[in-house]
Each structure stands twice: as structure tokens, then as C-alpha cells.
Short mmCIF file of C-alpha atoms in Angstrom, two decimals:
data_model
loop_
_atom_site.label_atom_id
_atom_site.label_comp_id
_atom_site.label_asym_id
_atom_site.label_seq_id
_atom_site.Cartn_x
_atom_site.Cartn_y
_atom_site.Cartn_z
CA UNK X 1 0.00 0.00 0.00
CA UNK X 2 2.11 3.14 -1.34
CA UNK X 3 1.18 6.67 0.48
CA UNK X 4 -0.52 7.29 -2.69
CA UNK X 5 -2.81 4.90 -2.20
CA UNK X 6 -3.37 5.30 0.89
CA UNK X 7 -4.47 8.60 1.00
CA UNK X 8 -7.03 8.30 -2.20
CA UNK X 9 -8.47 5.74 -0.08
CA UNK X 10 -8.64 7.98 2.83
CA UNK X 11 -11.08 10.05 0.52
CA UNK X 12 -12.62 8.15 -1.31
CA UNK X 13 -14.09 6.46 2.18
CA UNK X 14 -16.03 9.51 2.38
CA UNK X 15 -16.14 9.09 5.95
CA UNK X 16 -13.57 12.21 6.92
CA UNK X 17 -13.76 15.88 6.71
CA UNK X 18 -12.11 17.60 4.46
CA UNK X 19 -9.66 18.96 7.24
CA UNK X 20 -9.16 15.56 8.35
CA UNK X 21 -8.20 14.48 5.27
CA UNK X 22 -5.51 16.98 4.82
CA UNK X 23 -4.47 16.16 8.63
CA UNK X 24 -4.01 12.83 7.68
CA UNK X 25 -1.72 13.54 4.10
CA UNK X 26 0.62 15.85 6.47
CA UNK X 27 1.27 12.85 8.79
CA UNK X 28 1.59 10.50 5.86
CA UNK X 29 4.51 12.26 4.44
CA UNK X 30 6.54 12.91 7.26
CA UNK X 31 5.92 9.39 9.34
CA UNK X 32 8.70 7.64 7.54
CA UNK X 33 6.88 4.81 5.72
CA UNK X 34 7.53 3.84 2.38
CA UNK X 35 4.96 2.19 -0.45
CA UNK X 36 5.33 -1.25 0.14
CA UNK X 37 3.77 -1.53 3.50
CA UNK X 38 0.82 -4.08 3.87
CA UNK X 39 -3.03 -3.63 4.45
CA UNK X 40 -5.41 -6.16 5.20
CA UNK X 41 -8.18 -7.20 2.12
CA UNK X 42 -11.19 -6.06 4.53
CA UNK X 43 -9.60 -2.48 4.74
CA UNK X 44 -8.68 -2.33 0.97
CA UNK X 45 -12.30 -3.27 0.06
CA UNK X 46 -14.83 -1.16 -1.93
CA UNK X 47 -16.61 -0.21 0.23
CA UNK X 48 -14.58 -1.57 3.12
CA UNK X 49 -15.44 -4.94 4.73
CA UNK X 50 -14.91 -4.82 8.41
CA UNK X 51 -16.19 -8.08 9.74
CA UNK X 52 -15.24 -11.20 12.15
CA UNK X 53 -14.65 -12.96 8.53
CA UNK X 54 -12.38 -10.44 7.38
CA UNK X 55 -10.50 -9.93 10.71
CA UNK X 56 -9.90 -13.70 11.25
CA UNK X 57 -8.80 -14.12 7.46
CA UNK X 58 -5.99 -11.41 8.43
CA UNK X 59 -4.66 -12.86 11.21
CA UNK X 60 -4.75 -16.47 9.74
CA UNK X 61 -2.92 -14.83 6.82
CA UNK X 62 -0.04 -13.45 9.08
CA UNK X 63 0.23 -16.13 12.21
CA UNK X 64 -0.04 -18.90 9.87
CA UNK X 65 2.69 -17.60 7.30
CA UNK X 66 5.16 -16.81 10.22
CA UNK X 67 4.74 -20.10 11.99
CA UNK X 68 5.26 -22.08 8.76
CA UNK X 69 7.84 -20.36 8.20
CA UNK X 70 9.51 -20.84 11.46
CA UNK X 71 8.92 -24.67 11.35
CA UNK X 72 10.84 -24.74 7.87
CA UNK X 73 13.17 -22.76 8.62
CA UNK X 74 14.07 -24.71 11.95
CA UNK X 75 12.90 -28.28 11.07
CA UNK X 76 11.29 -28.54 14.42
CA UNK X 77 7.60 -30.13 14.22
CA UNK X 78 4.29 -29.03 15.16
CA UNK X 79 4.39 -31.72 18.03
CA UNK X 80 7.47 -30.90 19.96
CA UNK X 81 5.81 -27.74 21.18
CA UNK X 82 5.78 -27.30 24.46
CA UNK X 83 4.50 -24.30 25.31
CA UNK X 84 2.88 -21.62 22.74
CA UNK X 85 2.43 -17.54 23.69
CA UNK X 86 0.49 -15.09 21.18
CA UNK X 87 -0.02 -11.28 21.62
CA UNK X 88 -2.28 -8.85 19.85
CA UNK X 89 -3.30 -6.11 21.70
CA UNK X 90 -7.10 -5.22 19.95
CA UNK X 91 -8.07 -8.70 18.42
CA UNK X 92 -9.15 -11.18 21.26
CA UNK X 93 -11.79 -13.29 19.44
CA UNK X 94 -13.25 -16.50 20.78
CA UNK X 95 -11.79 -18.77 20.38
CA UNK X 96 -8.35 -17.19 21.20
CA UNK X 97 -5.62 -16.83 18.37
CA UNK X 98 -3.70 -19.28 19.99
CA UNK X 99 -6.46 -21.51 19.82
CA UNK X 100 -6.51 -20.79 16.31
CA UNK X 101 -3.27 -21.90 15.73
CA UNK X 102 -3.83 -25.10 17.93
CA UNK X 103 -6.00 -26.19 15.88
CA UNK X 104 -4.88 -25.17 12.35
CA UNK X 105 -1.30 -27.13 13.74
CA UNK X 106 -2.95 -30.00 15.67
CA UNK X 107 -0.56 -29.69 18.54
CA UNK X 108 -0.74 -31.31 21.24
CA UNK X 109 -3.29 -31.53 24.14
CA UNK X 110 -0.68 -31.17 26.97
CA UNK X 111 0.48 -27.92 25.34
CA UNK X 112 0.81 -24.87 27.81
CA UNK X 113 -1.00 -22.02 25.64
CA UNK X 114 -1.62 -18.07 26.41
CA UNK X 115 -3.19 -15.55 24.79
CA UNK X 116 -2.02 -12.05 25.40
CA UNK X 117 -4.12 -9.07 24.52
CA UNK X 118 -4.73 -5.12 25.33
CA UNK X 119 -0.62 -5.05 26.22
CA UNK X 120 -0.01 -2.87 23.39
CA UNK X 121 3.43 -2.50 21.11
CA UNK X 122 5.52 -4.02 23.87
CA UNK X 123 3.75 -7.52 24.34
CA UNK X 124 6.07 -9.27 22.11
CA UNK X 125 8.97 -9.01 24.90
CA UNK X 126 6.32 -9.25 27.48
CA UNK X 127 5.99 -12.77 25.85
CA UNK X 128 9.32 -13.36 25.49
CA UNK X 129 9.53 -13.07 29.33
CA UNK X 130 7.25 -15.16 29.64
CA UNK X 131 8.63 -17.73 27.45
CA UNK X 132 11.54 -17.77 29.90
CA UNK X 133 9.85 -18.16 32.72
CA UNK X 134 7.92 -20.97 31.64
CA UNK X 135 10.98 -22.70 30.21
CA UNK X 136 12.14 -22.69 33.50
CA UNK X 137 9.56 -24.52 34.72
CA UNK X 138 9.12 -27.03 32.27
CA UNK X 139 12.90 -28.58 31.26
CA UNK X 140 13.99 -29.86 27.41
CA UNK X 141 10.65 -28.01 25.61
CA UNK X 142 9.80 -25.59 23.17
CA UNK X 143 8.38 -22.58 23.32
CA UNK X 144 6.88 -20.52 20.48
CA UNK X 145 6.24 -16.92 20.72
CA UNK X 146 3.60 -15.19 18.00
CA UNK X 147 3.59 -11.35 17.81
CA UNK X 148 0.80 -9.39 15.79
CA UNK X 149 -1.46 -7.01 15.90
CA UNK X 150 -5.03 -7.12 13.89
CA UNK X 151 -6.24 -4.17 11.68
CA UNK X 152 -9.70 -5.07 10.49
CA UNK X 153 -11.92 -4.25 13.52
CA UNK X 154 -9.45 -1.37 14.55
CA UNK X 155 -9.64 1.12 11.79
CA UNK X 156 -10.84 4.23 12.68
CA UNK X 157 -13.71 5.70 10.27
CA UNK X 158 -13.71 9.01 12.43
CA UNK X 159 -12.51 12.96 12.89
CA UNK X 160 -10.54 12.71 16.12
CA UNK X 161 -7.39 13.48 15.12
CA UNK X 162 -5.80 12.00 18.16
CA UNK X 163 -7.32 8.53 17.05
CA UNK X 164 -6.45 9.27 13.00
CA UNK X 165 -2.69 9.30 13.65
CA UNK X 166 -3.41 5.58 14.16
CA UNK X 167 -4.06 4.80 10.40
CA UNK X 168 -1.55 7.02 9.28
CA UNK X 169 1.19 4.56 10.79
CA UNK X 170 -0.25 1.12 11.98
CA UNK X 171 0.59 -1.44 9.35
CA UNK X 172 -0.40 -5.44 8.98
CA UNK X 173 2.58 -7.55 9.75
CA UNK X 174 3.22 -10.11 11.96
CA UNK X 175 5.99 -12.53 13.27
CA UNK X 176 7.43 -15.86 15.21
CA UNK X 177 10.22 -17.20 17.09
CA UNK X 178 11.47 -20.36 18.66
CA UNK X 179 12.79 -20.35 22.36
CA UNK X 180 14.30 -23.95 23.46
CA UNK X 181 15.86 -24.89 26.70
CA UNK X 182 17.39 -28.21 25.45
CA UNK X 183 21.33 -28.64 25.93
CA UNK X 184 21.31 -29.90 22.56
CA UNK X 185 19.89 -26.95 20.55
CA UNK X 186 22.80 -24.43 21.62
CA UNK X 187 25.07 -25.01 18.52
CA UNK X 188 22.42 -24.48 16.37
CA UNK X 189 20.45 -21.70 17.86
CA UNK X 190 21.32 -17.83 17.08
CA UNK X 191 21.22 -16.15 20.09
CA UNK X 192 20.99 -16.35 23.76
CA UNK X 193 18.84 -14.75 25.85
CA UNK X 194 20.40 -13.05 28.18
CA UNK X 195 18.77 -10.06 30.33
CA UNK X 196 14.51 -9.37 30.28
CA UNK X 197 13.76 -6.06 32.14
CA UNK X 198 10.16 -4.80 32.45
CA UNK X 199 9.04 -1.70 33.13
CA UNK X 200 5.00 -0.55 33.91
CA UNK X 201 4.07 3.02 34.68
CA UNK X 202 0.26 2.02 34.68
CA UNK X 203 -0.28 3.61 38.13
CA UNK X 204 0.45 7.14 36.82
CA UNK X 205 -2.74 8.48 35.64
CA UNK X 206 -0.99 10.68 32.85
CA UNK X 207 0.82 7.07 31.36
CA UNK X 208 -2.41 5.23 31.68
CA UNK X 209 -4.64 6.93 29.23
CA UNK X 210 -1.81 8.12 27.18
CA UNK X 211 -2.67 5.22 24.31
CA UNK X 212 -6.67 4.88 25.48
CA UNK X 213 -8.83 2.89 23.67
CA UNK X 214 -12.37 4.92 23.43
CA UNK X 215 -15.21 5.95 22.02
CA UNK X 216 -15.21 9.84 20.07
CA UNK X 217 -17.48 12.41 20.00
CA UNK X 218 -19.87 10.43 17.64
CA UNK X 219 -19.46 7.38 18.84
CA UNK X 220 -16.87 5.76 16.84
CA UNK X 221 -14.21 3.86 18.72
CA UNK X 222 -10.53 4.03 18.15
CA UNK X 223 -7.02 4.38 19.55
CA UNK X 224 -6.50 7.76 21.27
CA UNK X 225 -2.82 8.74 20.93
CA UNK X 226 -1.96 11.69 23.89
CA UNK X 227 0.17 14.64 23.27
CA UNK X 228 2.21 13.99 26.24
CA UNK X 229 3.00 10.50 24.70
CA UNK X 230 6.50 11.16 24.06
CA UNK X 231 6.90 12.35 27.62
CA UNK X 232 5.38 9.29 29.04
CA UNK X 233 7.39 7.60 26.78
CA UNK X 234 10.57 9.28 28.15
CA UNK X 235 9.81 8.86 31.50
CA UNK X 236 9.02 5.06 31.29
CA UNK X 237 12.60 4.40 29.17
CA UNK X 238 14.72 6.45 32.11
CA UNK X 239 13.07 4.12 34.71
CA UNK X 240 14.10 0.94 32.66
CA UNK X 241 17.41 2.01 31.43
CA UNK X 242 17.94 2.80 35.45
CA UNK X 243 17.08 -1.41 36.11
CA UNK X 244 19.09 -2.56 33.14
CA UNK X 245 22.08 -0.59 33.00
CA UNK X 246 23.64 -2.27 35.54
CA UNK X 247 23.69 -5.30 33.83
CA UNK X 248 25.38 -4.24 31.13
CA UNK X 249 27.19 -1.61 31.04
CA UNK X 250 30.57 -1.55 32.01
CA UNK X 251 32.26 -0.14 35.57
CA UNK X 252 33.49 3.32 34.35
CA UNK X 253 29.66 3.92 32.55
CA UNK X 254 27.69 2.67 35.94
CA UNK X 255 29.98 5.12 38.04
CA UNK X 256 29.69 8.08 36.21
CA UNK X 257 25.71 7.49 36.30
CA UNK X 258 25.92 6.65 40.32
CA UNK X 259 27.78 9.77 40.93
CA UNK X 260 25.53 12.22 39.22
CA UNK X 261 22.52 10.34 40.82
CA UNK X 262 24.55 11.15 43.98
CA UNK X 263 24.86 15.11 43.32
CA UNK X 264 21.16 15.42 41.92
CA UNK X 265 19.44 13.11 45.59
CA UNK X 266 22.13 13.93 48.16
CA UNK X 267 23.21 17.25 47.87
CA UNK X 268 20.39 18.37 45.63
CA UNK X 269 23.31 19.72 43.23
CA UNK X 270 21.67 20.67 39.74
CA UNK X 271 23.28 18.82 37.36
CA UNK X 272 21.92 17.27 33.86
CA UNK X 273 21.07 13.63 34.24
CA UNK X 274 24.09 11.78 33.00
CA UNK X 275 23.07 8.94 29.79
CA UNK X 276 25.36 6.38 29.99
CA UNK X 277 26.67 5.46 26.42
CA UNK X 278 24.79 1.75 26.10
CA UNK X 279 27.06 1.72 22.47
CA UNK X 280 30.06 0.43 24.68
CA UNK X 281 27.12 -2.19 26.34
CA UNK X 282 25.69 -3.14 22.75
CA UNK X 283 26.97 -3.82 18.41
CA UNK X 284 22.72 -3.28 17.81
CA UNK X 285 19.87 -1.50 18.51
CA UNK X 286 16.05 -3.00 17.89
CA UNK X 287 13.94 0.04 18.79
CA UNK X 288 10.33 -0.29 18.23
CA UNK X 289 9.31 1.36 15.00
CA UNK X 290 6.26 3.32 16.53
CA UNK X 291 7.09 6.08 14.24
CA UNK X 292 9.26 8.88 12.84
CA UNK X 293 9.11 11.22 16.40
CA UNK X 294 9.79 8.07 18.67
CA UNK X 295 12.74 7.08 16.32
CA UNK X 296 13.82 10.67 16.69
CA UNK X 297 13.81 11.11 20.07
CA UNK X 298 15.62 7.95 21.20
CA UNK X 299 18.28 8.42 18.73
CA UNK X 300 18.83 11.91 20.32
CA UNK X 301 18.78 10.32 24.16
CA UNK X 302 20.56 7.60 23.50
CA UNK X 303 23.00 9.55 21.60
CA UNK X 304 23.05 6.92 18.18
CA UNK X 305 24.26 7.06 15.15
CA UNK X 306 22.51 6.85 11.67
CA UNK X 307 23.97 3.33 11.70
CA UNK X 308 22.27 2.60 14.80
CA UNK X 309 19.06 3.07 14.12
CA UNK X 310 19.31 2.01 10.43
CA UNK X 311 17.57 -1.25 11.12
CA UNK X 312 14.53 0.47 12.86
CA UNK X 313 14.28 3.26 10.68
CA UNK X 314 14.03 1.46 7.54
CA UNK X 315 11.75 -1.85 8.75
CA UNK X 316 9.29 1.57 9.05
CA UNK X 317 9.77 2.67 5.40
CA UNK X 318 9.08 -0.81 4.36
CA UNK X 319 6.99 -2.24 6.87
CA UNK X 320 5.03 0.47 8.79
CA UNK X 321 4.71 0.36 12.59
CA UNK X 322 3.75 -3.02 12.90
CA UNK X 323 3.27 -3.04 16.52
CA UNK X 324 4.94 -5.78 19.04
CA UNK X 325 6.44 -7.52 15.57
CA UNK X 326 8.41 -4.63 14.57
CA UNK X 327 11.56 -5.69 16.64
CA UNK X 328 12.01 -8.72 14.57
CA UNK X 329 11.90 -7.10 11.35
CA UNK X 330 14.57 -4.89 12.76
CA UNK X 331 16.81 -7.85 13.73
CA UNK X 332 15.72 -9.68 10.99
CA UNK X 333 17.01 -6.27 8.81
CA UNK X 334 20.63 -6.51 10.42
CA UNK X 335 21.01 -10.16 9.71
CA UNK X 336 20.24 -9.37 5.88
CA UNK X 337 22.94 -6.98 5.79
CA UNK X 338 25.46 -9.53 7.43
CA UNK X 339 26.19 -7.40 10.60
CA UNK X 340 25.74 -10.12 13.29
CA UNK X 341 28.72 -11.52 14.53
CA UNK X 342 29.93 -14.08 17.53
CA UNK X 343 29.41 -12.14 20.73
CA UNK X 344 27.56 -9.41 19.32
CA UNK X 345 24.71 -7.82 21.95
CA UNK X 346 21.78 -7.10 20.55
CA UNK X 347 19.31 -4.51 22.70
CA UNK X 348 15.53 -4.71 21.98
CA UNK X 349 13.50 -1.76 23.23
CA UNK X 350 9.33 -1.18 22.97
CA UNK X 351 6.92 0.96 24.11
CA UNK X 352 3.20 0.19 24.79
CA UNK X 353 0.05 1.02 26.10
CA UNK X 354 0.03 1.21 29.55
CA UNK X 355 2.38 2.78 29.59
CA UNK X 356 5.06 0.27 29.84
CA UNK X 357 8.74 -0.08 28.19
CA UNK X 358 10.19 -3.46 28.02
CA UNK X 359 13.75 -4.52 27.05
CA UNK X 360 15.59 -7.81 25.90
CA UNK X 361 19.28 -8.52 25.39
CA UNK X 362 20.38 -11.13 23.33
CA UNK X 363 24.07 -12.81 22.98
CA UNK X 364 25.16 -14.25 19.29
CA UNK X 365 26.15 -17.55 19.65
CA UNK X 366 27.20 -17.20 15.89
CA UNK X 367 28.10 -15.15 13.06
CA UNK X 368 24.70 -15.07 11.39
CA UNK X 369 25.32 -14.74 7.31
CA UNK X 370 23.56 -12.62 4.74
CA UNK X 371 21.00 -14.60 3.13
CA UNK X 372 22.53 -15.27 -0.09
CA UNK X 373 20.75 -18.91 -1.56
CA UNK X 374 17.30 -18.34 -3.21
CA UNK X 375 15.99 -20.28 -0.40
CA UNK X 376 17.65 -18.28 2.40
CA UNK X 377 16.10 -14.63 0.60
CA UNK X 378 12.84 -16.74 0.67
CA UNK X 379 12.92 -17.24 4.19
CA UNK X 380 13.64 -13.52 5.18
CA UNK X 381 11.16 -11.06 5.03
CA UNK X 382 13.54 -8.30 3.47
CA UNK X 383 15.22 -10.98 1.08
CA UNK X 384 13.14 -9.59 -2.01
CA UNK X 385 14.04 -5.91 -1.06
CA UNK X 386 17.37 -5.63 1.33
CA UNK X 387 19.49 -4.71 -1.90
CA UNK X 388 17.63 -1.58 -2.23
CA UNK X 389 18.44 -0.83 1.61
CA UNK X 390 19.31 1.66 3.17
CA UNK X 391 17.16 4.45 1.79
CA UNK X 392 17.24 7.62 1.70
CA UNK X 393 14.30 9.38 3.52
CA UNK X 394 13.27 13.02 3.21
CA UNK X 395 13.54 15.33 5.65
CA UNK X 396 10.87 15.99 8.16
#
């Protein structure tokens, strides 16, 4: 779906002002997607076709394609699952979606299976925490993680411009990974897991309705985006880098933070909160693709480079912001460019509704290759594009 398209369809829907419309073409050329991304058939319809049908035929489309892919790709069958985890934050239908994927894979009846919704863009390492606590519990298993999000149901046919920012940027997409705890699997598998750190701000009124789920003016329910978003966003990443920095970052880093913590709480000395430079704690950064101003302002806190934030930059030209699955296209991104090598640290960040921000760290156990077979490019979601990568994007 090029922005092109996109917008015609925005007016052609006749469901939005005229000012709306225009609203919605200013945030489609400056949020950083590209005309490739992916819209589900019920949205694309004439007239539009927003149904159970439709919404269920989307996320069969993406959960089903990812988890066949997966089981190619790793050779592991449908009955050595152990335990299964899916999150999508608006589409909870009965039955669940990993239900859905019970049956559709016949696994088995003994299989430990969750269904995660309403956690918003960070419920894919919400999952993945879960995964790890559960293979804890339950020795030489699988576990297999499904991230989505579901687009039908969720478009929003109003003139709140709080809740239109939502179809300017939200894109179909989906993806699934393979956790194992079995001795035997570590010479083959890419990475370790190393560090999950969680972080939940729901008690603050301000981050709770921040991303609200509501009803407008008229009626019409969508996804209410806040203006003090990026502040709540902020706020929630300083309290998590504040856990996890001490687990990674090395002595000289975790004393220059201590000591300006000391001057700002002991001796109330005004000083500029000290950011520790997590480049000498990590080779790549995952950031969640929410859009063009989140990408923005963690570059600028985190102090990255262009390089840095490469991978999450372009999976949103190409993908859109496909909610909790955006972190894998990202890693999946710096694989296809052959930048993963032995001992690399890889830092996943997101941000969801809640508001929480959730981070993984991951340890390659190999040098992962560029695809290069017509099988491998197959098997990666960027294999039919990556040559044309990096773009450039305009300015904002």
C-alpha cells in the first residue's frame, strides 16, 4: 500500500472531513513509511469490509505464514511444542488466536497455551519473558512466541485526530520465534537470551490513558494517541534504562551514572542527568518502529548514530509500525545486511500502552550470514528488497 494509495483511499471512504483528510496527508509524508507496507483485504475493500470474517482471514494470513515459516526454517515439528504464547493487543476473538493456531497445527493436548491481549506495542517481549519463565519450569521443551497485531476491527472511520494518527502509521505484519531450553539446541540456535527487564508506569494516571482505547465524539471507537505520549514515553525508558544498565554496562559507565545520581538526591546539586553510552554495552539497537518522532527522540537520548538506528528506521519505510512484531523485522534487517557476529549484543526496546517499556538482550552464539541462496532470501522477510536498503528518507 504506497502513500498514494493510501491517501485516495482515505477520501474516497467519504467518511472524513475535508480537514481531516488533509491532517491525515501531512502525517503521511513525514511518518517515515515507504509504499510497500501491507493492508489487510477487509480495509482495501470497496466499500470496506470490516467483519469477524475479514478480521480472522488477516490474522490467519499473518500467524499462519510466520509459523510455517519458522517450522521450515528450523525443522522442528508441530508436536514438539511445548509451550505456545500469542499477543495482539485489539483482536481477542473466541476462540483465542492461539487456539486458532492449535488447531490449524494440531498440537498437542498437553500444550501450555496463552493468549495475550490489550498489552499494546511491547507484548512481544512481554511474551518473550514469559517464554523464559515458563521454560524454566518445564525442562527440554519448546516454546513458540507469536507477535501481531489485527487491523480489520481497529480502523478508525472518524474525525478525532488523536485517534487518525493511528491509520496514518499502523501497518499489517506479523511474526514468530522459537525459544528452546534443550542442551542440545545451543550449537544451532542464534542467540541467547540473556537479560529481560520490564518496566510498567500504569499507576500514573498521565501514562495510563496516554494510548486509550475509546469511544469519540460520535461514537466511533478508536485508539487515542496523547500529546504527552513522548513524555510518558521518556519517562518510562529512564526508569528501565535505570534497572538494566547495571547489567550491562561496564564499571566506568555505571559510576559516572551513580555519581551524578549522587549530586542530583544527596546534595540536591543541579546537574543534567548523566546517559550512559549503552554503544560500549551493545553492536545493535532494535527500537520499536512506533514512528518517525519516537525514532527521533531515542536516537537523540541515547545519543546513536545513523547506523544505529538504520535497522529500525528502515523496517518503518518498508513495513510500517507493525506493533509488538516490529523488533524482529529490525533484527531480521541486520542479519540481511550480514552485521551479526559471535558475541555481538543485541538490545531490543518497545513501548506500549500502559504505559510500559520493556527490554531484551540477546548474545550471538554465531556469526549469522547474509541470506545469499534463493531459499535463504525466501525465508527472510527483506530478502526480495534488502538490496535496495538503506534508503534515503526526506527530511521531516
Amino acid at each position: 500500500m504506497s502513500v498514494e494509495s493510501f491517501l485516495s483511499m482515505t477520501e474516497e471512504s467519504g467518511s472524513f472531513e475535508e480537514e481531516m483528510v488533509q491532517f491525515q496527508r501531512r502525517i503521511s509524508t513525514r511518518s517515515g513509511l515507504g509504499d510497500e507496507t501491507y493492508l489487510p483485504r477487509g480495509i482495501t475493500s470497496r466499500p470496506p469490509n470490516l467483519c469477524m470474517k475479514e478480521a480472522r482471514a488477516e490474522a490467519e494470513a499473518v500467524m499462519f505464514g510466520a509459523v510455517d515459516s519458522l517450522f521450515s526454517k528450523t525443522g522442528v515439528k508441530p508436536e514438539d511444542i511445548g509451550i505456545l504464547i500469542v499477543n495482539c493487543s485489539l483482536f481477542c476473538p473466541t476462540p483465542s488466536l492461539s487456539t486458532m493456531i492449535v488447531n490449524h497445527y494440531k498440537l498437542r493436548p498437553d500444550i501450555n497455551s496463552f493468549n495475550l491481549g490489550g498489552m499494546g506495542c511491547s507484548a512481544g517481549l512481554i511474551s518473550i519473558d514469559l517464554a523464559k519463565q515458563l521454560l524454566k519450569a518445564n525442562p527440554n521443551t519448546y516454546a513458540v512466541v507469536v507477535s501481531t497485531e489485527n487491523i480489520t476491527l481497529n480502523w478508525y472511520f472518524g474525525n478525532d485526530r488523536s485517534m487518525l494518527l493511528c491509520n496514518c502509521i499502523f501497518r499489517m505484519g506479523g511474526a514468530a520465534m522459537l525459544l528452546s531450553n534443550k542442551a542440545k539446541d545451543r550449537v544451532r540456535s542464534k542467540y541467547e537470551l540473556v537479560h529481560t527487564v520490564r518496566t510498567h508506569k500504569g499507576a500514573d494516571d498521565n501514562s495510563y490513558n496516554c494510548v486509550y482505547q475509546r469511544e469519540d465524539d460520535k461514537g466511533t471507537v478508536g485508539v487515542s494517541l496523547a500529546r504527552e505520549l513522548m513524555a510518558v514515553a521518556g519517562d518510562a525508558l529512564k526508569t528501565n534504562i535505570t534497572t538494566l544498565g547495571p547489567l550491562v554496562l561496564p564499571f566506568s559507565e555505571q559510576l559516572m551514572f551513580f555519581l551524578t545520581l549522587v549530586k542530583k538526591k544527596l546534595f540536591k546539586v543541579k546537574v543534567k542527568p548523566y546517559i550512559p553510552d549503552f554503544k560500549l554495552a551493545f553492536e545493535h539497537f532494535c527500537i520499536h518502529a512506533g514512528g518517525r518522532a519516537v525514532l527521533d527522540e531515542l536516537q537523540k537520548n541515547l545519543h546513536l548514530t545513523e547506523w544505529h538506528m538504520e535497522p529500525s528506521r528502515m523496517t518503518l519505510h518498508r513495513f510500517g509500525n507493525t506493533s509488538s512484531s516490529s523488533l524482529w523485522y529490525e533484527l531480521a534487517y541486520t542479519e540481511a545486511k550480514g552485521r551479526v557476529s559471535r558475541g555481538d549484543r543485541v538490545w531490543q526496546i518497545a513501548f506500549g500502552s500502559g504505559f510500559k517499556c520493556n527490554s531484551a538482550v540477546w548474545k550471538a552464539l554465531r556469526e549469522i550470514p547474509a541470506p545469499a541462496t534463493a531459499t535463504q532470501l525466501k525465508a527472510s522477510p527483506w530478502g526480495d528488497c534488502i538490496h535496495r536498503y538503506p534508503v534515503k528518507l526526506p527530511l521531516s
